[in-house]
Amino acid sequence: MRYFIWFSYDGTRYHGWQNQPNGVTVQSELERCLSLLLRTAVSVTGAGRTDAGVHARVMAAHFDADVPVDPAVLSMKLNGLLPVDISVDRIEPVAADLHARFSAVERTYRYYVHTRKDPFCRQYSCELHYRLDFDKMNEAGAVLTEYSDFGAFCKAGSDVKTTLCRVTHAQWHRQSDSSWYFEITANRFLRNMVRAVVGTLIEVGRGRMSLADFRRVIEDGRRTQAGESMPAKALFLENVKY
């Protein structure tokens, strides 16, 4: 029987979601605890592959079990066994053909920035020390919804079969006088895509790249023409829809 786990995690101390040969990952911790509780080797498949240091407020993964389990009891036991930086919200039985990664139709990420020193933002937001034109950055964000090929924002050397994505929302939101977040929704994301998009939008906001330049970056498709990749600590997977 197939089950979905809905959970969240602080990615600070992990080498990303996906299992790595020389580092602790969120996937490895979830599989370790599930295997202990179910007394058999359990493999989980996540909705995405967040990089090292990236967080998730809402993440989904599926696993298969040979015998029925009590979702509420298993959720409680998992939360008692998992590290404090991973928290299970719920477990639910699903159809056997529902896939955590391939059945997802929409994913939303947020990237947080602040423009004034704040001790309570330092771990989960990127501190910036220059003036930004957020209106212009939102104009550039809207441009993303006009394109489908985002090779310019894909990490160099990634083994992806296609760089096509469908971006349906890309906008900066103000939280306070000195804090903002960029929210982007798409059917799929390329490796490092959101952090590269944010880095390029910041070039626009600083006045170092025009909207026409931004379009040329997308159309050219070369990672070297886009902005820098922003720090991972400020990026959150906010939601996954099926």
Short mmCIF file of C-alpha atoms in Angstrom, two decimals:
data_model
loop_
_atom_site.label_atom_id
_atom_site.label_comp_id
_atom_site.label_asym_id
_atom_site.label_seq_id
_atom_site.Cartn_x
_atom_site.Cartn_y
_atom_site.Cartn_z
CA MET A 1 0.00 0.00 0.00
CA ARG A 2 1.26 3.50 -0.82
CA TYR A 3 1.40 6.34 1.70
CA PHE A 4 2.18 10.04 1.45
CA ILE A 5 4.10 11.81 4.20
CA TRP A 6 3.65 15.57 4.51
CA PHE A 7 6.45 17.16 6.51
CA SER A 8 8.75 20.16 6.93
CA TYR A 9 12.42 20.63 7.70
CA ASP A 10 15.16 23.09 8.47
CA GLY A 11 17.80 22.22 5.88
CA THR A 12 20.69 24.02 7.59
CA ARG A 13 22.66 20.96 8.62
CA TYR A 14 21.70 18.67 5.74
CA HIS A 15 23.39 17.96 2.41
CA GLY A 16 20.06 18.51 0.69
CA TRP A 17 17.08 16.21 0.34
CA GLN A 18 18.54 13.40 -1.74
CA ASN A 19 20.74 10.62 -0.35
CA GLN A 20 24.47 11.34 -0.62
CA PRO A 21 27.38 8.94 -0.10
CA ASN A 22 29.26 11.26 2.26
CA GLY A 23 26.68 13.35 4.05
CA VAL A 24 23.49 13.29 6.10
CA THR A 25 20.37 14.16 4.10
CA VAL A 26 16.70 14.63 4.90
CA GLN A 27 15.86 11.56 2.82
CA SER A 28 18.37 9.38 4.69
CA GLU A 29 16.98 10.46 8.07
CA LEU A 30 13.39 9.81 7.02
CA GLU A 31 14.26 6.39 5.60
CA ARG A 32 16.27 5.47 8.69
CA CYS A 33 13.42 6.25 11.06
CA LEU A 34 10.71 4.66 8.93
CA SER A 35 12.79 1.50 8.56
CA LEU A 36 13.24 1.26 12.32
CA LEU A 37 9.53 1.73 13.01
CA LEU A 38 8.27 -0.59 10.28
CA ARG A 39 11.06 -3.13 10.89
CA THR A 40 11.93 -3.40 7.21
CA ALA A 41 13.96 -1.39 4.74
CA VAL A 42 11.87 1.55 3.52
CA SER A 43 12.65 3.75 0.53
CA VAL A 44 10.99 7.17 0.18
CA THR A 45 10.57 9.31 -2.92
CA GLY A 46 10.31 13.07 -2.46
CA ALA A 47 8.42 15.73 -4.39
CA GLY A 48 11.67 17.49 -5.22
CA ARG A 49 15.41 17.62 -4.61
CA THR A 50 16.22 20.62 -2.48
CA ASP A 51 19.91 21.54 -2.36
CA ALA A 52 22.15 21.62 0.70
CA GLY A 53 20.98 24.25 3.18
CA VAL A 54 17.55 24.77 1.56
CA HIS A 55 14.45 24.45 3.77
CA ALA A 56 10.89 23.19 3.26
CA ARG A 57 7.75 24.37 5.01
CA VAL A 58 5.71 21.84 3.03
CA MET A 59 7.31 18.76 1.49
CA ALA A 60 5.73 15.51 0.35
CA ALA A 61 7.20 12.05 -0.09
CA HIS A 62 5.74 8.61 -0.71
CA PHE A 63 6.67 5.14 0.48
CA ASP A 64 5.20 1.67 0.05
CA ALA A 65 4.39 -0.75 2.85
CA ASP A 66 3.51 -4.44 2.57
CA VAL A 67 1.10 -4.24 5.49
CA PRO A 68 -1.39 -1.51 6.47
CA VAL A 69 -0.16 1.06 8.97
CA ASP A 70 -2.02 3.44 11.25
CA PRO A 71 -1.15 6.89 9.82
CA ALA A 72 -1.81 8.81 13.03
CA VAL A 73 0.23 6.43 15.18
CA LEU A 74 3.08 6.31 12.67
CA SER A 75 3.14 10.12 12.45
CA MET A 76 3.40 10.39 16.22
CA LYS A 77 6.17 7.79 16.44
CA LEU A 78 8.09 9.36 13.56
CA ASN A 79 8.05 12.76 15.22
CA GLY A 80 9.40 11.17 18.36
CA LEU A 81 12.26 9.51 16.48
CA LEU A 82 13.22 12.08 13.85
CA PRO A 83 15.71 14.87 14.62
CA VAL A 84 14.25 18.13 15.93
CA ASP A 85 14.76 19.85 12.58
CA ILE A 86 12.37 17.51 10.71
CA SER A 87 8.67 17.49 11.57
CA VAL A 88 5.91 15.27 10.18
CA ASP A 89 2.54 16.94 9.69
CA ARG A 90 0.54 13.90 8.57
CA ILE A 91 0.63 10.55 6.79
CA GLU A 92 -2.18 9.42 4.52
CA PRO A 93 -2.92 6.42 2.28
CA VAL A 94 -3.07 7.23 -1.44
CA ALA A 95 -3.68 5.47 -4.73
CA ALA A 96 -0.91 3.09 -5.78
CA ASP A 97 -0.13 5.14 -8.89
CA LEU A 98 0.21 8.51 -7.12
CA HIS A 99 3.87 9.57 -7.27
CA ALA A 100 5.30 12.23 -4.97
CA ARG A 101 7.51 13.66 -7.70
CA PHE A 102 5.85 12.95 -11.04
CA SER A 103 2.24 13.47 -9.95
CA ALA A 104 2.94 16.96 -8.57
CA VAL A 105 1.46 19.65 -10.82
CA GLU A 106 2.75 22.73 -9.03
CA ARG A 107 5.52 23.76 -6.65
CA THR A 108 6.03 27.08 -4.90
CA TYR A 109 9.28 28.48 -3.51
CA ARG A 110 10.02 31.64 -1.55
CA TYR A 111 13.33 33.44 -1.23
CA TYR A 112 13.69 35.87 1.69
CA VAL A 113 15.84 39.02 1.80
CA HIS A 114 16.27 41.87 4.28
CA THR A 115 17.99 45.21 3.80
CA ARG A 116 18.81 46.11 7.39
CA LYS A 117 20.82 44.18 9.95
CA ASP A 118 18.45 41.99 11.93
CA PRO A 119 19.64 39.25 14.30
CA PHE A 120 16.36 37.37 13.89
CA CYS A 121 16.67 37.15 10.09
CA ARG A 122 20.29 36.08 9.78
CA GLN A 123 19.64 32.32 9.60
CA TYR A 124 16.75 32.26 7.13
CA SER A 125 17.06 35.42 5.05
CA CYS A 126 19.77 36.99 2.91
CA GLU A 127 21.02 40.39 4.09
CA LEU A 128 21.57 42.85 1.25
CA HIS A 129 23.40 46.15 1.54
CA TYR A 130 22.32 48.08 -1.54
CA ARG A 131 19.21 49.93 -2.70
CA LEU A 132 16.81 47.82 -4.77
CA ASP A 133 13.99 48.82 -7.09
CA PHE A 134 11.41 46.16 -6.23
CA ASP A 135 8.89 47.55 -8.72
CA LYS A 136 11.38 46.99 -11.52
CA MET A 137 12.20 43.54 -10.13
CA ASN A 138 8.49 42.69 -10.26
CA GLU A 139 8.34 43.80 -13.88
CA ALA A 140 11.19 41.40 -14.60
CA GLY A 141 9.51 38.66 -12.57
CA ALA A 142 6.41 38.94 -14.73
CA VAL A 143 8.60 38.39 -17.80
CA LEU A 144 9.37 34.87 -16.56
CA THR A 145 5.78 33.80 -17.18
CA GLU A 146 6.22 34.60 -20.90
CA TYR A 147 8.96 32.01 -21.42
CA SER A 148 9.26 28.24 -21.16
CA ASP A 149 13.00 27.52 -21.50
CA PHE A 150 15.05 28.43 -18.45
CA GLY A 151 18.44 26.98 -19.31
CA ALA A 152 20.02 30.31 -18.30
CA PHE A 153 19.10 29.58 -14.67
CA CYS A 154 20.11 25.91 -14.57
CA LYS A 155 23.23 24.86 -12.69
CA ALA A 156 26.04 24.16 -15.13
CA GLY A 157 26.65 20.45 -15.68
CA SER A 158 23.19 19.35 -14.53
CA ASP A 159 22.06 16.10 -16.15
CA VAL A 160 18.53 17.30 -16.94
CA LYS A 161 16.78 16.03 -20.05
CA THR A 162 14.96 19.31 -20.61
CA THR A 163 15.18 22.89 -19.36
CA LEU A 164 11.50 23.56 -20.08
CA CYS A 165 9.34 24.77 -17.17
CA ARG A 166 5.98 26.51 -16.90
CA VAL A 167 6.21 29.47 -14.51
CA THR A 168 2.76 30.75 -13.51
CA HIS A 169 3.67 33.25 -10.77
CA ALA A 170 6.81 35.24 -9.94
CA GLN A 171 6.51 38.24 -7.64
CA TRP A 172 8.23 40.08 -4.79
CA HIS A 173 6.16 40.66 -1.65
CA ARG A 174 6.93 43.23 1.03
CA GLN A 175 6.81 42.06 4.65
CA SER A 176 8.14 45.18 6.39
CA ASP A 177 10.20 48.29 5.69
CA SER A 178 13.30 46.15 5.42
CA SER A 179 12.16 42.62 4.54
CA TRP A 180 10.81 41.05 1.35
CA TYR A 181 10.34 37.63 -0.18
CA PHE A 182 10.23 36.48 -3.78
CA GLU A 183 7.56 33.87 -4.52
CA ILE A 184 7.69 31.74 -7.65
CA THR A 185 5.38 28.93 -8.74
CA ALA A 186 5.99 26.48 -11.57
CA ASN A 187 5.19 22.95 -12.61
CA ARG A 188 8.88 22.02 -12.11
CA PHE A 189 12.20 23.65 -11.29
CA LEU A 190 15.72 23.11 -12.54
CA ARG A 191 18.63 22.60 -10.20
CA ASN A 192 19.63 25.91 -8.59
CA MET A 193 16.97 27.70 -10.69
CA VAL A 194 15.30 29.81 -8.01
CA ARG A 195 18.55 31.06 -6.51
CA ALA A 196 19.84 31.97 -9.98
CA VAL A 197 16.58 33.74 -10.87
CA VAL A 198 16.75 35.78 -7.65
CA GLY A 199 20.38 36.69 -8.28
CA THR A 200 19.48 37.92 -11.75
CA LEU A 201 16.43 39.87 -10.55
CA ILE A 202 18.68 41.60 -8.02
CA GLU A 203 20.88 42.73 -10.90
CA VAL A 204 17.76 44.34 -12.36
CA GLY A 205 16.86 45.89 -9.00
CA ARG A 206 20.33 47.40 -8.64
CA GLY A 207 20.07 49.00 -12.07
CA ARG A 208 22.86 46.87 -13.48
CA MET A 209 20.57 45.02 -15.90
CA SER A 210 17.65 46.40 -17.92
CA LEU A 211 14.42 44.55 -18.65
CA ALA A 212 15.65 44.10 -22.21
CA ASP A 213 18.88 42.63 -20.85
CA PHE A 214 16.87 40.31 -18.63
CA ARG A 215 14.95 39.03 -21.64
CA ARG A 216 18.19 38.49 -23.54
CA VAL A 217 19.59 36.43 -20.65
CA ILE A 218 16.57 34.10 -20.81
CA GLU A 219 16.62 33.88 -24.60
CA ASP A 220 20.39 33.32 -24.76
CA GLY A 221 20.07 30.35 -22.40
CA ARG A 222 23.61 30.50 -21.01
CA ARG A 223 24.12 30.31 -17.25
CA THR A 224 27.18 32.58 -17.51
CA GLN A 225 25.00 35.50 -18.62
CA ALA A 226 22.65 35.34 -15.63
CA GLY A 227 23.23 36.67 -12.10
CA GLU A 228 24.97 34.92 -9.25
CA SER A 229 23.41 32.06 -7.32
CA MET A 230 22.13 33.39 -4.01
CA PRO A 231 22.84 31.69 -0.63
CA ALA A 232 20.77 28.59 0.11
CA LYS A 233 19.78 29.54 3.66
CA ALA A 234 17.07 31.98 2.50
CA LEU A 235 15.25 29.55 0.18
CA PHE A 236 12.12 27.65 1.25
CA LEU A 237 9.95 25.14 -0.55
CA GLU A 238 6.58 26.53 0.48
CA ASN A 239 4.04 24.21 -1.09
CA VAL A 240 3.45 21.26 -3.42
CA LYS A 241 0.15 20.65 -5.18
CA TYR A 242 -1.24 17.44 -6.72
#
